[in-house]
PDB file of C-alpha atoms in Angstrom:
ATOM      1  CA  MET A   1     120.620  88.064  70.476  1.00 50.00           C
ATOM      2  CA  ALA A   2     119.333  89.926  73.532  1.00 53.00           C
ATOM      3  CA  THR A   3     118.138  93.318  73.563  1.00 54.00           C
ATOM      4  CA  ALA A   4     118.670  95.753  76.754  1.00 56.00           C
ATOM      5  CA  ASN A   5     115.448  96.443  78.811  1.00 53.00           C
ATOM      6  CA  THR A   6     116.125  99.317  80.847  1.00 53.00           C
ATOM      7  CA  GLU A   7     113.381  98.125  83.227  1.00 45.00           C
ATOM      8  CA  SER A   8     114.791  94.733  83.454  1.00 57.00           C
ATOM      9  CA  GLN A   9     116.271  93.484  87.056  1.00 85.00           C
ATOM     10  CA  PHE A  10     119.625  91.897  86.296  1.00 94.00           C
ATOM     11  CA  ASP A  11     120.720  88.747  87.980  1.00 93.00           C
ATOM     12  CA  GLY A  12     124.161  89.350  89.105  1.00 91.00           C
ATOM     13  CA  PRO A  13     127.272  89.800  89.160  1.00 95.00           C
ATOM     14  CA  ARG A  14     127.502  86.293  90.536  1.00 96.00           C
ATOM     15  CA  PRO A  15     129.374  83.254  89.820  1.00 97.00           C
ATOM     16  CA  ALA A  16     128.098  81.117  87.042  1.00 96.00           C
ATOM     17  CA  ALA A  17     126.257  77.990  87.665  1.00 96.00           C
ATOM     18  CA  MET A  18     126.170  74.865  85.259  1.00 96.00           C
ATOM     19  CA  ALA A  19     122.798  76.103  83.880  1.00 96.00           C
ATOM     20  CA  ASP A  20     124.291  79.443  82.650  1.00 96.00           C
ATOM     21  CA  ARG A  21     127.429  77.912  80.912  1.00 95.00           C
ATOM     22  CA  GLU A  22     125.685  77.489  77.612  1.00 95.00           C
ATOM     23  CA  SER A  23     124.325  81.022  77.579  1.00 95.00           C
ATOM     24  CA  ALA A  24     127.760  82.548  78.777  1.00 95.00           C
ATOM     25  CA  LEU A  25     129.690  80.599  75.892  1.00 94.00           C
ATOM     26  CA  GLU A  26     127.241  81.854  73.242  1.00 95.00           C
ATOM     27  CA  SER A  27     127.542  85.234  74.239  1.00 94.00           C
ATOM     28  CA  ILE A  28     131.370  85.183  74.504  1.00 94.00           C
ATOM     29  CA  ASN A  29     131.090  83.498  70.933  1.00 93.00           C
ATOM     30  CA  ASP A  30     129.015  86.223  69.578  1.00 93.00           C
ATOM     31  CA  VAL A  31     131.516  89.103  70.852  1.00 93.00           C
ATOM     32  CA  PHE A  32     134.795  87.485  70.383  1.00 90.00           C
ATOM     33  CA  ARG A  33     134.210  85.013  67.494  1.00 90.00           C
ATOM     34  CA  ILE A  34     131.093  85.203  65.355  1.00 90.00           C
ATOM     35  CA  SER A  35     130.941  89.021  64.959  1.00 91.00           C
ATOM     36  CA  HIS A  36     134.658  88.804  63.563  1.00 91.00           C
ATOM     37  CA  GLY A  37     133.768  85.928  61.080  1.00 91.00           C
ATOM     38  CA  LEU A  38     135.538  83.212  63.256  1.00 90.00           C
ATOM     39  CA  PRO A  39     134.142  79.803  64.285  1.00 90.00           C
ATOM     40  CA  PRO A  40     132.538  79.682  67.749  1.00 88.00           C
ATOM     41  CA  ASN A  41     135.166  77.560  69.617  1.00 89.00           C
ATOM     42  CA  ILE A  42     135.617  79.546  72.866  1.00 86.00           C
ATOM     43  CA  HIS A  43     134.683  76.377  74.542  1.00 86.00           C
ATOM     44  CA  HIS A  44     137.516  74.350  72.875  1.00 85.00           C
ATOM     45  CA  LYS A  45     140.014  77.219  72.996  1.00 87.00           C
ATOM     46  CA  TYR A  46     139.387  78.051  76.698  1.00 88.00           C
ATOM     47  CA  GLN A  47     138.103  74.771  77.971  1.00 88.00           C
ATOM     48  CA  HIS A  48     140.011  75.064  81.198  1.00 90.00           C
ATOM     49  CA  VAL A  49     138.362  78.502  82.192  1.00 93.00           C
ATOM     50  CA  TYR A  50     134.612  77.270  81.112  1.00 93.00           C
ATOM     51  CA  ALA A  51     135.113  73.861  82.499  1.00 93.00           C
ATOM     52  CA  PRO A  52     132.058  72.947  85.160  1.00 94.00           C
ATOM     53  CA  LYS A  53     134.539  72.720  88.111  1.00 94.00           C
ATOM     54  CA  ASN A  54     135.828  76.237  87.274  1.00 95.00           C
ATOM     55  CA  LEU A  55     132.447  77.708  86.794  1.00 95.00           C
ATOM     56  CA  GLU A  56     132.766  79.213  90.264  1.00 96.00           C
ATOM     57  CA  ASN A  57     135.429  81.494  88.882  1.00 96.00           C
ATOM     58  CA  VAL A  58     133.332  82.767  86.014  1.00 96.00           C
ATOM     59  CA  MET A  59     131.246  85.933  86.643  1.00 96.00           C
ATOM     60  CA  ILE A  60     128.185  86.712  85.100  1.00 96.00           C
ATOM     61  CA  VAL A  61     124.997  88.921  84.788  1.00 96.00           C
ATOM     62  CA  LYS A  62     121.995  87.790  83.494  1.00 96.00           C
ATOM     63  CA  ASP A  63     119.078  89.434  81.956  1.00 94.00           C
ATOM     64  CA  GLY A  64     116.276  86.895  82.101  1.00 93.00           C
ATOM     65  CA  SER A  65     117.725  83.394  80.691  1.00 92.00           C
ATOM     66  CA  CYS A  66     120.640  85.524  78.647  1.00 95.00           C
ATOM     67  CA  VAL A  67     124.179  85.735  80.203  1.00 96.00           C
ATOM     68  CA  VAL A  68     124.696  89.414  78.942  1.00 96.00           C
ATOM     69  CA  SER A  69     128.207  90.251  80.486  1.00 96.00           C
ATOM     70  CA  SER A  70     130.997  87.866  81.971  1.00 95.00           C
ATOM     71  CA  THR A  71     134.362  87.249  82.372  1.00 95.00           C
ATOM     72  CA  GLY A  72     136.432  84.113  83.416  1.00 94.00           C
ATOM     73  CA  ILE A  73     139.369  83.772  85.982  1.00 94.00           C
ATOM     74  CA  TRP A  74     141.971  80.918  85.481  1.00 93.00           C
ATOM     75  CA  VAL A  75     143.946  80.513  88.554  1.00 94.00           C
ATOM     76  CA  ASN A  76     147.647  79.075  88.090  1.00 92.00           C
ATOM     77  CA  GLN A  77     150.649  78.826  89.979  1.00 92.00           C
ATOM     78  CA  ILE A  78     154.245  79.799  88.862  1.00 88.00           C
ATOM     79  CA  HIS A  79     157.369  78.678  90.747  1.00 89.00           C
ATOM     80  CA  LEU A  80     160.283  81.019  90.597  1.00 84.00           C
ATOM     81  CA  GLY A  81     163.184  79.189  92.574  1.00 86.00           C
ATOM     82  CA  SER A  82     161.903  78.947  96.165  1.00 90.00           C
ATOM     83  CA  ALA A  83     158.961  81.639  95.622  1.00 90.00           C
ATOM     84  CA  THR A  84     155.523  80.541  94.355  1.00 91.00           C
ATOM     85  CA  LEU A  85     153.406  83.222  92.808  1.00 90.00           C
ATOM     86  CA  THR A  86     149.628  82.608  92.279  1.00 93.00           C
ATOM     87  CA  VAL A  87     148.528  84.337  88.947  1.00 91.00           C
ATOM     88  CA  GLY A  88     144.736  84.927  88.144  1.00 92.00           C
ATOM     89  CA  GLY A  89     144.106  85.451  84.432  1.00 89.00           C
ATOM     90  CA  ILE A  90     141.440  87.188  83.160  1.00 90.00           C
ATOM     91  CA  ASN A  91     139.641  85.596  80.158  1.00 91.00           C
ATOM     92  CA  ALA A  92     137.208  87.180  77.660  1.00 91.00           C
ATOM     93  CA  VAL A  93     135.666  90.251  79.361  1.00 92.00           C
ATOM     94  CA  THR A  94     132.424  90.263  77.574  1.00 93.00           C
ATOM     95  CA  THR A  95     129.303  92.548  77.384  1.00 95.00           C
ATOM     96  CA  LEU A  96     126.692  91.905  74.660  1.00 96.00           C
ATOM     97  CA  PRO A  97     126.533  95.324  72.390  1.00 95.00           C
ATOM     98  CA  ALA A  98     122.980  96.132  73.570  1.00 94.00           C
ATOM     99  CA  TYR A  99     124.034  96.072  77.082  1.00 96.00           C
ATOM    100  CA  ARG A 100     127.174  98.096  77.012  1.00 93.00           C
ATOM    101  CA  ARG A 101     127.570 101.494  79.060  1.00 93.00           C
ATOM    102  CA  LEU A 102     125.390 100.106  81.743  1.00 94.00           C
ATOM    103  CA  GLY A 103     128.397  99.415  84.091  1.00 93.00           C
ATOM    104  CA  LEU A 104     127.962  95.512  83.744  1.00 95.00           C
ATOM    105  CA  GLY A 105     131.477  94.811  82.526  1.00 93.00           C
ATOM    106  CA  GLY A 106     132.760  96.999  85.540  1.00 93.00           C
ATOM    107  CA  LYS A 107     130.711  95.078  87.863  1.00 95.00           C
ATOM    108  CA  VAL A 108     131.860  91.530  86.731  1.00 95.00           C
ATOM    109  CA  MET A 109     135.594  92.744  86.870  1.00 92.00           C
ATOM    110  CA  SER A 110     135.195  94.174  90.418  1.00 93.00           C
ATOM    111  CA  MET A 111     133.763  90.546  91.366  1.00 94.00           C
ATOM    112  CA  CYS A 112     136.745  88.969  89.507  1.00 93.00           C
ATOM    113  CA  ALA A 113     139.165  91.189  91.573  1.00 92.00           C
ATOM    114  CA  ASP A 114     137.512  90.416  94.820  1.00 94.00           C
ATOM    115  CA  ARG A 115     137.469  86.546  93.777  1.00 95.00           C
ATOM    116  CA  MET A 116     141.034  86.747  92.873  1.00 92.00           C
ATOM    117  CA  LYS A 117     141.873  88.392  96.470  1.00 94.00           C
ATOM    118  CA  GLU A 118     140.044  85.250  98.002  1.00 95.00           C
ATOM    119  CA  LEU A 119     141.813  82.887  96.001  1.00 94.00           C
ATOM    120  CA  GLY A 120     145.400  84.414  97.269  1.00 94.00           C
ATOM    121  CA  CYS A 121     146.286  85.766  93.658  1.00 93.00           C
ATOM    122  CA  HIS A 122     149.466  87.835  93.982  1.00 91.00           C
ATOM    123  CA  ILE A 123     149.141  88.943  90.123  1.00 87.00           C
ATOM    124  CA  GLY A 124     146.314  89.532  87.778  1.00 86.00           C
ATOM    125  CA  LEU A 125     147.251  88.779  84.164  1.00 83.00           C
ATOM    126  CA  LEU A 126     144.977  90.730  81.659  1.00 82.00           C
ATOM    127  CA  GLY A 127     145.812  91.107  78.088  1.00 81.00           C
ATOM    128  CA  THR A 128     143.856  94.044  76.248  1.00 77.00           C
ATOM    129  CA  ARG A 129     144.133  96.694  73.888  1.00 74.00           C
ATOM    130  CA  ILE A 130     141.617  99.178  75.676  1.00 74.00           C
ATOM    131  CA  THR A 131     143.917  99.697  78.676  1.00 76.00           C
ATOM    132  CA  ASN A 132     142.236 103.225  79.425  1.00 74.00           C
ATOM    133  CA  TRP A 133     138.911 101.317  79.975  1.00 76.00           C
ATOM    134  CA  TYR A 134     140.768  98.860  82.451  1.00 79.00           C
ATOM    135  CA  ARG A 135     142.852 101.570  84.038  1.00 78.00           C
ATOM    136  CA  LYS A 136     139.350 103.278  85.428  1.00 84.00           C
ATOM    137  CA  LEU A 137     138.956 100.069  87.261  1.00 83.00           C
ATOM    138  CA  GLY A 138     142.210  99.981  88.887  1.00 78.00           C
ATOM    139  CA  TRP A 139     144.463  97.737  86.390  1.00 79.00           C
ATOM    140  CA  GLU A 140     147.714  99.088  85.236  1.00 78.00           C
ATOM    141  CA  ASN A 141     149.898  98.432  82.332  1.00 76.00           C
ATOM    142  CA  ALA A 142     152.845  96.637  83.512  1.00 74.00           C
ATOM    143  CA  GLY A 143     154.522  95.158  80.281  1.00 72.00           C
ATOM    144  CA  THR A 144     154.495  94.541  76.812  1.00 71.00           C
ATOM    145  CA  VAL A 145     154.262  91.213  75.338  1.00 69.00           C
ATOM    146  CA  CYS A 146     156.750  90.270  72.425  1.00 72.00           C
ATOM    147  CA  PHE A 147     156.426  87.495  70.100  1.00 72.00           C
ATOM    148  CA  PHE A 148     159.698  86.295  68.160  1.00 71.00           C
ATOM    149  CA  HIS A 149     159.247  83.889  65.209  1.00 69.00           C
ATOM    150  CA  LEU A 150     162.155  81.528  64.437  1.00 68.00           C
ATOM    151  CA  ASN A 151     162.617  79.929  61.329  1.00 69.00           C
ATOM    152  CA  ARG A 152     165.652  78.457  59.397  1.00 63.00           C
ATOM    153  CA  SER A 153     166.114  81.858  57.625  1.00 68.00           C
ATOM    154  CA  ASN A 154     166.893  83.519  60.677  1.00 62.00           C
ATOM    155  CA  ILE A 155     168.403  80.971  63.168  1.00 64.00           C
ATOM    156  CA  SER A 156     170.691  78.004  62.434  1.00 64.00           C
ATOM    157  CA  LEU A 157     169.199  74.703  63.538  1.00 59.00           C
ATOM    158  CA  PRO A 158     171.368  71.607  63.902  1.00 62.00           C
ATOM    159  CA  GLN A 159     170.796  68.793  61.325  1.00 64.00           C
ATOM    160  CA  LEU A 160     168.730  66.055  63.157  1.00 62.00           C
ATOM    161  CA  GLU A 161     169.846  62.449  62.407  1.00 64.00           C
ATOM    162  CA  THR A 162     167.392  60.219  61.096  1.00 63.00           C
ATOM    163  CA  ARG A 163     167.569  56.347  61.370  1.00 62.00           C
ATOM    164  CA  SER A 164     165.513  53.818  59.366  1.00 60.00           C
ATOM    165  CA  ILE A 165     164.356  51.007  61.198  1.00 60.00           C
ATOM    166  CA  GLN A 166     163.939  47.874  59.406  1.00 59.00           C
ATOM    167  CA  LEU A 167     161.286  45.311  60.613  1.00 54.00           C
TER     168      LEU A 167
END
């Protein structure tokens, strides 16, 4: 893992290039997966965000050859009747621990906000537990996510007809 060098000249924030992809995924996996005892599978779980064709929507800051801060945007359109909303989803805002409190996360988030405006996003979607940090960057809490779990003990499901086919 990289260690912050206060004398270093950071590269970025800027869109990721193909040569940056592996280092970005390694940093994201370190922060969100490995440090929590989870397998390093960000590239599988969010392959659409970190796909080569979407790297222009992944903002990074590098120190030497190491991506030390990054976040990705996934743009999608939602159709509601005759209206179409363009939504920019923020994915895995990451800054390696040794590089925190240097303003790098705020810089990649600012660049993502600018990119979402360029892409015509009407809504920015961000799920977080640290709302105060994002509020300083201009993000506001706009709702609550609720999960409902349905199973046979709390909902009545119809019996499905089964047929056997003889060959």
